[in-house]
Tab-separated table of N, CA, C and O in Angstrom:
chain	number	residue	atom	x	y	z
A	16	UNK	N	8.325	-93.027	149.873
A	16	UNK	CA	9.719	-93.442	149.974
A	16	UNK	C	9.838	-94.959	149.869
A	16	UNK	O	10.851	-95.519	149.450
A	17	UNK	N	8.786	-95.557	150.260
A	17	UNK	CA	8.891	-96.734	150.079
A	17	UNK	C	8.870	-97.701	149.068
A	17	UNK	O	9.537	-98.732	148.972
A	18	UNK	N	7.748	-97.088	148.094
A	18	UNK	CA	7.694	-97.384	146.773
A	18	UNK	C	9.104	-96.916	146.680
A	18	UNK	O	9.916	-97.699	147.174
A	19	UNK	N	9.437	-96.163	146.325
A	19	UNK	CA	11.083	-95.749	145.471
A	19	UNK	C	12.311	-96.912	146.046
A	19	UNK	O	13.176	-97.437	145.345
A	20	UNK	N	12.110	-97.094	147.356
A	20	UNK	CA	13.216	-98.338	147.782
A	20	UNK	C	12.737	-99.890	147.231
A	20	UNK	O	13.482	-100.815	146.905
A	21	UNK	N	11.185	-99.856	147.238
A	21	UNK	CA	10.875	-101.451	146.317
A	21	UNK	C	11.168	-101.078	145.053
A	21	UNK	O	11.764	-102.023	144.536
A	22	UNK	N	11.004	-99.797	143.960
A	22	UNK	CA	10.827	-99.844	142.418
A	22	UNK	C	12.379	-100.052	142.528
A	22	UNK	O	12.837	-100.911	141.775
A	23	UNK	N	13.303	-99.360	143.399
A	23	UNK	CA	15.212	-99.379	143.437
A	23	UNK	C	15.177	-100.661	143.673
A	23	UNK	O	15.715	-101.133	142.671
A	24	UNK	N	14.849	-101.645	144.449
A	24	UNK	CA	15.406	-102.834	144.739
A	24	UNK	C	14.880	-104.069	143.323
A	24	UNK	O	15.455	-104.850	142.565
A	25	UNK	N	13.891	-103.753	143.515
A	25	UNK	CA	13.021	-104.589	141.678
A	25	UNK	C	14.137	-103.931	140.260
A	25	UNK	O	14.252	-104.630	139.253
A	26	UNK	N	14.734	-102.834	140.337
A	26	UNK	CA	15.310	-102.646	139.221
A	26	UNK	C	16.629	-103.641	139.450
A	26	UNK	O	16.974	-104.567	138.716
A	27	UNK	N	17.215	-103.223	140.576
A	27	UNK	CA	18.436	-104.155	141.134
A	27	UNK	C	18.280	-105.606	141.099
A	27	UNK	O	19.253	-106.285	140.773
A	28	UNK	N	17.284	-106.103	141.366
A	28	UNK	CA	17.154	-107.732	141.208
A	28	UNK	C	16.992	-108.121	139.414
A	28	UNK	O	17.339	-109.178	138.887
A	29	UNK	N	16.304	-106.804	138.660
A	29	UNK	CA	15.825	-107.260	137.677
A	29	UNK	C	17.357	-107.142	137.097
A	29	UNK	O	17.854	-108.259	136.957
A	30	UNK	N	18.176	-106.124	136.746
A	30	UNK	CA	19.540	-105.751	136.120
A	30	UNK	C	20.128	-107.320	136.576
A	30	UNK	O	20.384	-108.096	135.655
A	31	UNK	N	20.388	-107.885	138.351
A	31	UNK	CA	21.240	-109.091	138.206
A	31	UNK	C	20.448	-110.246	137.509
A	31	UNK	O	21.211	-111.102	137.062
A	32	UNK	N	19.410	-110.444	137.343
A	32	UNK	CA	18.646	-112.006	136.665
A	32	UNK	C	19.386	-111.775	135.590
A	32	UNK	O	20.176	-112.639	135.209
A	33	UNK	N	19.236	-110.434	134.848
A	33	UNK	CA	19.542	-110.108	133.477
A	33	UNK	C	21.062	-110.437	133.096
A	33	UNK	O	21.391	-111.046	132.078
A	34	UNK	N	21.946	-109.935	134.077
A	34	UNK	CA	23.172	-110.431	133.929
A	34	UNK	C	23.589	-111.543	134.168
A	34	UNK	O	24.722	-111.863	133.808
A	35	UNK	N	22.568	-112.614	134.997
A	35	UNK	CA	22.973	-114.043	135.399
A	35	UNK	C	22.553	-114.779	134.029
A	35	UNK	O	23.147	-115.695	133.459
A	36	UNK	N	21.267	-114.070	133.632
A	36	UNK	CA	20.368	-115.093	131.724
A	36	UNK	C	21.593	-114.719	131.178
A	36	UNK	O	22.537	-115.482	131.384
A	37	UNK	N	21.770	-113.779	130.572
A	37	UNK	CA	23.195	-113.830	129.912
A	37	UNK	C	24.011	-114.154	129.894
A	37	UNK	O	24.638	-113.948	128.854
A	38	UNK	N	24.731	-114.959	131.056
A	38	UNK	CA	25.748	-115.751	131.679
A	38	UNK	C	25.749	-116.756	130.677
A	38	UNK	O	26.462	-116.893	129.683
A	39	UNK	N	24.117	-117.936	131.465
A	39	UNK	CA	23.994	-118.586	130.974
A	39	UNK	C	23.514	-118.932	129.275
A	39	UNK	O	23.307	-120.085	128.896
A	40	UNK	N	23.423	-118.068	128.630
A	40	UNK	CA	23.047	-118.378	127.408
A	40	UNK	C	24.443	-117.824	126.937
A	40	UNK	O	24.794	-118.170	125.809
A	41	UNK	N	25.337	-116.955	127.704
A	41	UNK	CA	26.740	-117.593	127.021
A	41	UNK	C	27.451	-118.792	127.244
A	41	UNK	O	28.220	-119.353	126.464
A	42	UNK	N	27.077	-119.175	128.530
A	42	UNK	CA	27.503	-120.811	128.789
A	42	UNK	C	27.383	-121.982	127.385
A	42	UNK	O	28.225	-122.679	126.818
A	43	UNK	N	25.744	-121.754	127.170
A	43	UNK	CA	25.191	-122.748	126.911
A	43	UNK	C	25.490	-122.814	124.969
A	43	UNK	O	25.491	-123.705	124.120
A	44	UNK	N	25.743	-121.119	124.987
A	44	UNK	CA	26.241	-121.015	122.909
A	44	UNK	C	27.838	-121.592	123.128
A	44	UNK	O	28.274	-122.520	122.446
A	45	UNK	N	28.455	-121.063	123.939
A	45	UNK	CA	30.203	-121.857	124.001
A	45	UNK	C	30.413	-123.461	124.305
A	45	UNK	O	31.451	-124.009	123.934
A	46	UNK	N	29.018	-124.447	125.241
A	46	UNK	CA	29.555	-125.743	125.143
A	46	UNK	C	28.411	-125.733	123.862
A	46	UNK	O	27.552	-125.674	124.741
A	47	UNK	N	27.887	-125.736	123.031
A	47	UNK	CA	27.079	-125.701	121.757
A	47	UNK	C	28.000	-125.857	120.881
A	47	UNK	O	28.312	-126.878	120.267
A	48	UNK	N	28.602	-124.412	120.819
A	48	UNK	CA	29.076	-124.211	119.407
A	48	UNK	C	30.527	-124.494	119.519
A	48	UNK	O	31.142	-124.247	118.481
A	49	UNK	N	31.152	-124.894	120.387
A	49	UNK	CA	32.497	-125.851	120.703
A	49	UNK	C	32.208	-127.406	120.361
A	49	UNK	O	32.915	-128.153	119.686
A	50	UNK	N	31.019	-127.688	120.985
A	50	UNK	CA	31.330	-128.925	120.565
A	50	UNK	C	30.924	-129.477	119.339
A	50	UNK	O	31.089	-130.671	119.087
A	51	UNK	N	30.346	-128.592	118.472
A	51	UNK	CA	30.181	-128.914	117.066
A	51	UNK	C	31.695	-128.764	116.514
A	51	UNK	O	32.449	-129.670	116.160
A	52	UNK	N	31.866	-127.742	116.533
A	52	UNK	CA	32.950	-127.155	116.090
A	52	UNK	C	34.416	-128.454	116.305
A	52	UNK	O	35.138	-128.845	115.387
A	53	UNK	N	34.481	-128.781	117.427
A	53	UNK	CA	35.674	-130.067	118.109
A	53	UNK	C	34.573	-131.462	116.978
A	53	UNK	O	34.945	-131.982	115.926
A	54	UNK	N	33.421	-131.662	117.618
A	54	UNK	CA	33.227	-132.881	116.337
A	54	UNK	C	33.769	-132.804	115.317
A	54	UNK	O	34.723	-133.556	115.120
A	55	UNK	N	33.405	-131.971	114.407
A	55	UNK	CA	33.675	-131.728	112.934
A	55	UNK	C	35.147	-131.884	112.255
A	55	UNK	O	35.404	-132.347	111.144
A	56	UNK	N	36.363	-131.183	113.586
A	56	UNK	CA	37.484	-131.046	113.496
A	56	UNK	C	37.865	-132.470	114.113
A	56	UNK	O	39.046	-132.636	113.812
A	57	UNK	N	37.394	-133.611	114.862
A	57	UNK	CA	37.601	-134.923	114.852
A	57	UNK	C	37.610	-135.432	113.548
A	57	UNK	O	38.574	-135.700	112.831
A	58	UNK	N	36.520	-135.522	113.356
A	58	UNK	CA	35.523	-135.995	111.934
A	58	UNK	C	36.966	-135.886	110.654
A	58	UNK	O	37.508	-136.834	110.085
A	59	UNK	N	37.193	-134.787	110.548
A	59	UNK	CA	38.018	-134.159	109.337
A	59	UNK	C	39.662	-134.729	109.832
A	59	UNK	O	40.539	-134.669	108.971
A	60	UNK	N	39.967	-135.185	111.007
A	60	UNK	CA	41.630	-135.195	111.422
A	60	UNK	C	41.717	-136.350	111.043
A	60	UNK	O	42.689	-136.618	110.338
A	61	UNK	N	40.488	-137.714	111.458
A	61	UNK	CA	40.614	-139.116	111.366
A	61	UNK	C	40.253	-139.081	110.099
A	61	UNK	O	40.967	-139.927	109.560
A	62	UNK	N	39.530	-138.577	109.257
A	62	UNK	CA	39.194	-139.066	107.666
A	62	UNK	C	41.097	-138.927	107.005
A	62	UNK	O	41.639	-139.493	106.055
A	63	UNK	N	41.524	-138.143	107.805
A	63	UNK	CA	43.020	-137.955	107.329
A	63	UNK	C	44.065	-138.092	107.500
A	63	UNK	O	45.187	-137.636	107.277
A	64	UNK	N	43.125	-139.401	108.309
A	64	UNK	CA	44.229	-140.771	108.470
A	64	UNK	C	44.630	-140.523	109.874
A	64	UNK	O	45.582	-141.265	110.115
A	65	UNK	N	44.247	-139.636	111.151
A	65	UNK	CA	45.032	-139.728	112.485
A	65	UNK	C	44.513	-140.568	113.193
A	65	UNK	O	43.772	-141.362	112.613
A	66	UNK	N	44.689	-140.713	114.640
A	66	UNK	CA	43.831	-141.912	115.231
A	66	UNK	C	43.033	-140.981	116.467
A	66	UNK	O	43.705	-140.098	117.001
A	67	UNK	N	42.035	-141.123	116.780
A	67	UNK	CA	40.854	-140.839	117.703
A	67	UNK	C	41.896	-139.553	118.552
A	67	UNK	O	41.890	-138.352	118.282
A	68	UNK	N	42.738	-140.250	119.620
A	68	UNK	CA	43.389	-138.960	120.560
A	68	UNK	C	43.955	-137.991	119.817
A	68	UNK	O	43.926	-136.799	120.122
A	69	UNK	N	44.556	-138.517	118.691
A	69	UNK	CA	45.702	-137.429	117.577
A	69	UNK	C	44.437	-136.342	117.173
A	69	UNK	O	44.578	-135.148	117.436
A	70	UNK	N	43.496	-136.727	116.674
A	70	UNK	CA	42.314	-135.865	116.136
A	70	UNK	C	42.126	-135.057	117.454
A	70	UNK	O	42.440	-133.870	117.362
A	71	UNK	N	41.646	-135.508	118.734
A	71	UNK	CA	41.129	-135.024	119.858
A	71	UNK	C	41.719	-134.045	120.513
A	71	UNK	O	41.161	-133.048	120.970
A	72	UNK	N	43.037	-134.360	120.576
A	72	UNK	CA	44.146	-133.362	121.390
A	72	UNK	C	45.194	-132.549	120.078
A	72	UNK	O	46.292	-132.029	120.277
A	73	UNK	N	44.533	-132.637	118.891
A	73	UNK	CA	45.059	-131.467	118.420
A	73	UNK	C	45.021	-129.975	119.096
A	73	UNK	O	44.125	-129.413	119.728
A	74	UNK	N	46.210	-129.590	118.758
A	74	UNK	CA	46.113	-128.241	119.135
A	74	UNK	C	45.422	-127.225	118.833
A	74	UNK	O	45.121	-126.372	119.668
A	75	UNK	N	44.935	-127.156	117.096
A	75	UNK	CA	43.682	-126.357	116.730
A	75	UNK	C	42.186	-126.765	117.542
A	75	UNK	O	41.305	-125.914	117.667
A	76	UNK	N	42.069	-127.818	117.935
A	76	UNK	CA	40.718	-128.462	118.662
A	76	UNK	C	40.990	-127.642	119.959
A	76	UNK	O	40.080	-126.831	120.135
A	77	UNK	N	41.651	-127.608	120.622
A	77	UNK	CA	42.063	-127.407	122.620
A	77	UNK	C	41.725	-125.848	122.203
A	77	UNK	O	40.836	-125.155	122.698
A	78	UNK	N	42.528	-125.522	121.310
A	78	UNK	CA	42.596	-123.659	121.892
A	78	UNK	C	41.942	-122.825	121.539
A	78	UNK	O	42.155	-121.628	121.734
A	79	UNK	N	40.814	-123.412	120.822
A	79	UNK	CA	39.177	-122.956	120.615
A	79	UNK	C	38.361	-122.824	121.869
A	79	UNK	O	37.682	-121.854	122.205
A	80	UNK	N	38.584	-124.257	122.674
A	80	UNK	CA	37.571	-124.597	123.747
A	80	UNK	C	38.586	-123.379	124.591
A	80	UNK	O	37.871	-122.430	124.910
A	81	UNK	N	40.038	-123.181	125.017
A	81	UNK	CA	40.907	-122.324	125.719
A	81	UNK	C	40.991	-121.114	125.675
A	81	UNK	O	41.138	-120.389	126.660
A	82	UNK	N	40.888	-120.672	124.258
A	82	UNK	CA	40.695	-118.989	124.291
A	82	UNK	C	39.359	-118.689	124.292
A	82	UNK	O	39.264	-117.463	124.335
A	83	UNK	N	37.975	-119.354	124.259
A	83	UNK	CA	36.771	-119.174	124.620
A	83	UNK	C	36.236	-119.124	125.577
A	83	UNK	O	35.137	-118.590	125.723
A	84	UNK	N	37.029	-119.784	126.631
A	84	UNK	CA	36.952	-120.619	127.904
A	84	UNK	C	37.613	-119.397	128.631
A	84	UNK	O	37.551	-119.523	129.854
A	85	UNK	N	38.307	-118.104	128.153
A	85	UNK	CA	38.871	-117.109	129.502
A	85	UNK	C	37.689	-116.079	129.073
A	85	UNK	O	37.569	-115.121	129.836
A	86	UNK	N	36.854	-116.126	128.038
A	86	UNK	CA	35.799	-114.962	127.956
A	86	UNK	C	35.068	-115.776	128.820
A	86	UNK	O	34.640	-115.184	129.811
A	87	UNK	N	34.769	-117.103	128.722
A	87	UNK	CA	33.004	-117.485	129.916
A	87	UNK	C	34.139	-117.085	131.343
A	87	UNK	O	33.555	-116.456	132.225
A	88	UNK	N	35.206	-117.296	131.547
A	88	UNK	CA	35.526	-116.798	132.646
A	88	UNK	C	35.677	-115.734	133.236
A	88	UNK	O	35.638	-115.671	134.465
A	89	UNK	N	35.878	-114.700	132.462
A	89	UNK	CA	35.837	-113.319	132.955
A	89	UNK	C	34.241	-112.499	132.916
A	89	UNK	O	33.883	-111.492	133.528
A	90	UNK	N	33.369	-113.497	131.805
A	90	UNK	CA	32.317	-113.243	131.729
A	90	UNK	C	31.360	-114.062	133.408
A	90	UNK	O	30.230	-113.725	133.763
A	91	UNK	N	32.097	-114.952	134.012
A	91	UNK	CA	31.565	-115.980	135.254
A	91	UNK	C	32.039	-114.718	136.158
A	91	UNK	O	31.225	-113.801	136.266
A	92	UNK	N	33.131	-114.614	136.730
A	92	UNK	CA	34.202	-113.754	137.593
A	92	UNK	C	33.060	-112.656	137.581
A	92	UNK	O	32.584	-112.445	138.697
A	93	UNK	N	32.505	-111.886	136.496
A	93	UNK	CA	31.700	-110.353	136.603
A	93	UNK	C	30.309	-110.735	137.439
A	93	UNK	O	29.778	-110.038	138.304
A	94	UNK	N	29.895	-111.939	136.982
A	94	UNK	CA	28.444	-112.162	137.395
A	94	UNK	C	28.763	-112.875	139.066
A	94	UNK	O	28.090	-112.342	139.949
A	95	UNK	N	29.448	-113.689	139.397
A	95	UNK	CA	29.674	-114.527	140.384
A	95	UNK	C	30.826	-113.789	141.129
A	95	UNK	O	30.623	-113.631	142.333
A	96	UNK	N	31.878	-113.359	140.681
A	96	UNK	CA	33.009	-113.044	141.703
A	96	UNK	C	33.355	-111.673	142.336
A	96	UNK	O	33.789	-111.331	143.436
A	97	UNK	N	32.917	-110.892	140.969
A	97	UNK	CA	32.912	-109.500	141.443
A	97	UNK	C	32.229	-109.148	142.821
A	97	UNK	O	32.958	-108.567	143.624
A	98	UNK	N	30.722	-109.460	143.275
A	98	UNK	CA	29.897	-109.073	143.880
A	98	UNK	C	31.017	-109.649	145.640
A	98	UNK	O	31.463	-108.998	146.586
A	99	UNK	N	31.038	-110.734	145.370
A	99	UNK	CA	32.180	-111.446	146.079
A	99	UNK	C	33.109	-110.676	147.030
A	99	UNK	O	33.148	-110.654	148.260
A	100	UNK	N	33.914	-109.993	146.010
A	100	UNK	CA	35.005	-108.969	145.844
A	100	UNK	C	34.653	-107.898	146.951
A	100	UNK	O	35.179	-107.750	148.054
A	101	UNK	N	33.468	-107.084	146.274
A	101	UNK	CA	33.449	-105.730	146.370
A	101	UNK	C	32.216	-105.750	147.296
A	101	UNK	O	31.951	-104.620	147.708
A	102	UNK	N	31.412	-106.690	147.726
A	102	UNK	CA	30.548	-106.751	148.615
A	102	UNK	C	28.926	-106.338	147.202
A	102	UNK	O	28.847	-105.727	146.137
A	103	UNK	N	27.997	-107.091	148.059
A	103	UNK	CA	26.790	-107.024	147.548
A	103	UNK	C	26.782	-105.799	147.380
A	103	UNK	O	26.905	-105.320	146.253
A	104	UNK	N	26.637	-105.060	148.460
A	104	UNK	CA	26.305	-103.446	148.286
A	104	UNK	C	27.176	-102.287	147.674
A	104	UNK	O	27.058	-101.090	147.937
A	105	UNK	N	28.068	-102.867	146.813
A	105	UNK	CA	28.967	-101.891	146.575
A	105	UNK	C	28.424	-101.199	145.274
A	105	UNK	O	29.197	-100.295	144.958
A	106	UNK	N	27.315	-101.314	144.373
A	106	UNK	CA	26.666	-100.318	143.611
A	106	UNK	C	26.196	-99.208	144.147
A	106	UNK	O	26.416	-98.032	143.856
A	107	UNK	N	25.342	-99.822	145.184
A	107	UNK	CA	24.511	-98.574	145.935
A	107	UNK	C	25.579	-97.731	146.428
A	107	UNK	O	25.651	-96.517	146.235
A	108	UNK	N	26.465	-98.488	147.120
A	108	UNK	CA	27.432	-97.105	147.688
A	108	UNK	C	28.191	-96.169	146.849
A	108	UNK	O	28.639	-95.115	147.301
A	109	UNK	N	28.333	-96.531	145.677
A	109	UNK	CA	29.139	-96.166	144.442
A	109	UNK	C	28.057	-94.982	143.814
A	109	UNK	O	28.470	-93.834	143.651
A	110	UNK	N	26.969	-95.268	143.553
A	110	UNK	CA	25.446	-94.693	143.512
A	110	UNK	C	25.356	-93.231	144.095
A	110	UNK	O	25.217	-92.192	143.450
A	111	UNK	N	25.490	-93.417	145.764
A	111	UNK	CA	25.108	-92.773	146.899
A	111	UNK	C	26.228	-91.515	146.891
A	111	UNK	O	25.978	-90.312	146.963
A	112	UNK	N	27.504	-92.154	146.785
A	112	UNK	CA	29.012	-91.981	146.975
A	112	UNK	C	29.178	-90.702	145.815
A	112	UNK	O	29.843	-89.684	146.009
A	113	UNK	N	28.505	-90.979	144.730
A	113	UNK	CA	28.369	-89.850	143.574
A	113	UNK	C	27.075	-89.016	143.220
A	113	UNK	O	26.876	-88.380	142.185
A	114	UNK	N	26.253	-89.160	144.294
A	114	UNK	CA	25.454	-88.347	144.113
A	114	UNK	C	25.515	-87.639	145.689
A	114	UNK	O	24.747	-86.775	146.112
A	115	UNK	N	26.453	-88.156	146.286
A	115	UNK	CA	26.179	-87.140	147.321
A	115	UNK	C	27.276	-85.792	147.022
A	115	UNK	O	27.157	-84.686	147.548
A	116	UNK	N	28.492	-86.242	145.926
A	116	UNK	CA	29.399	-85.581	145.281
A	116	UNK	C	28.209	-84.516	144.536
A	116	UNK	O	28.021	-83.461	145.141
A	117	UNK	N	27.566	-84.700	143.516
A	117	UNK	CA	27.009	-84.287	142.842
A	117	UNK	C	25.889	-83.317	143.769
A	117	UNK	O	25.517	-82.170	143.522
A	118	UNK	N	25.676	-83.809	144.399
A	118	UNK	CA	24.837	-82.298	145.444
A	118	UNK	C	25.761	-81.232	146.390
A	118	UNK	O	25.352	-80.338	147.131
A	119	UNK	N	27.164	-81.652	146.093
A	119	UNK	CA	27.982	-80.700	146.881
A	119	UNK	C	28.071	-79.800	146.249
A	119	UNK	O	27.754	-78.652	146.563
A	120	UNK	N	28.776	-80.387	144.674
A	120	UNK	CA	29.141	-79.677	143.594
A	120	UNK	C	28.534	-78.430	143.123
A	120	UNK	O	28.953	-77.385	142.625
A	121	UNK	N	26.692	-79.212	143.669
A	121	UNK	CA	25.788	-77.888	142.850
A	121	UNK	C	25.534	-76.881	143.957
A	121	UNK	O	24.924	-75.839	143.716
C-alpha cells in the first residue's frame, strides 16, 4: 500500500512540474515572440515616418502583447490559482469521490 501512495504521489508531483515547465516555456515563447514581433512593428512605423511613442503605442503593437497576455493568464490562473481555489487536495477527492460512485454503481 505504500508503494501505491509513493508511485500516486510521484505521478502527482510529476503531472504538476509538467504543468508548471509548460507554464513557463509558454511564458518565455510569448515575451520571445512579442518582442520580436513589437521590434519589427517599431522598426517598420518609424521607417514611415512616425516618431518612437507613435510606433510604440500603436494599437496593432499593444493588442498582440493584450490578447496574448489573457491566454498566459488563464494559462497562470490553471497552474497557480486554481489549486488556490479548490484546495491542494481537490483531485484526489474528485478521484476518490468517483470511484467510490463507481463501486456503488457496480
Amino acid at each position: 500500500m505504500k508503494t501505491q501512495d509513493s508511485n500516486l504521489k510521484f505521478i502527482k508531483a510529476r503531472h504538476k512540474v509538467e504543468k508548471l515547465k509548460a507554464f513557463y516555456i509558454h511564458l518565455t515563447v510569448y515575451m520571445v515572440i512579442n518582442t520580436v514581433i513589437t521590434a519589427v512593428k517599431i522598426m517598420n512605423n518609424i521607417n514611415n515616418g512616425e516618431t518612437f511613442n507613435e510606433a510604440f503605442f500603436d494599437f496593432a503593437t499593444v493588442i498582440t502583447w493584450m490578447i496574448w497576455g489573457i491566454a498566459i493568464a488563464l494559462h497562470a490562473f490553471s497552474v497557480f490559482g486554481l489549486p488556490m481555489i479548490l484546495g491542494e487536495d481537490w483531485e484526489e477527492r474528485k478521484i476518490e469521490k468517483y470511484m467510490e460512485d463507481e463501486l456503488q454503481n457496480d
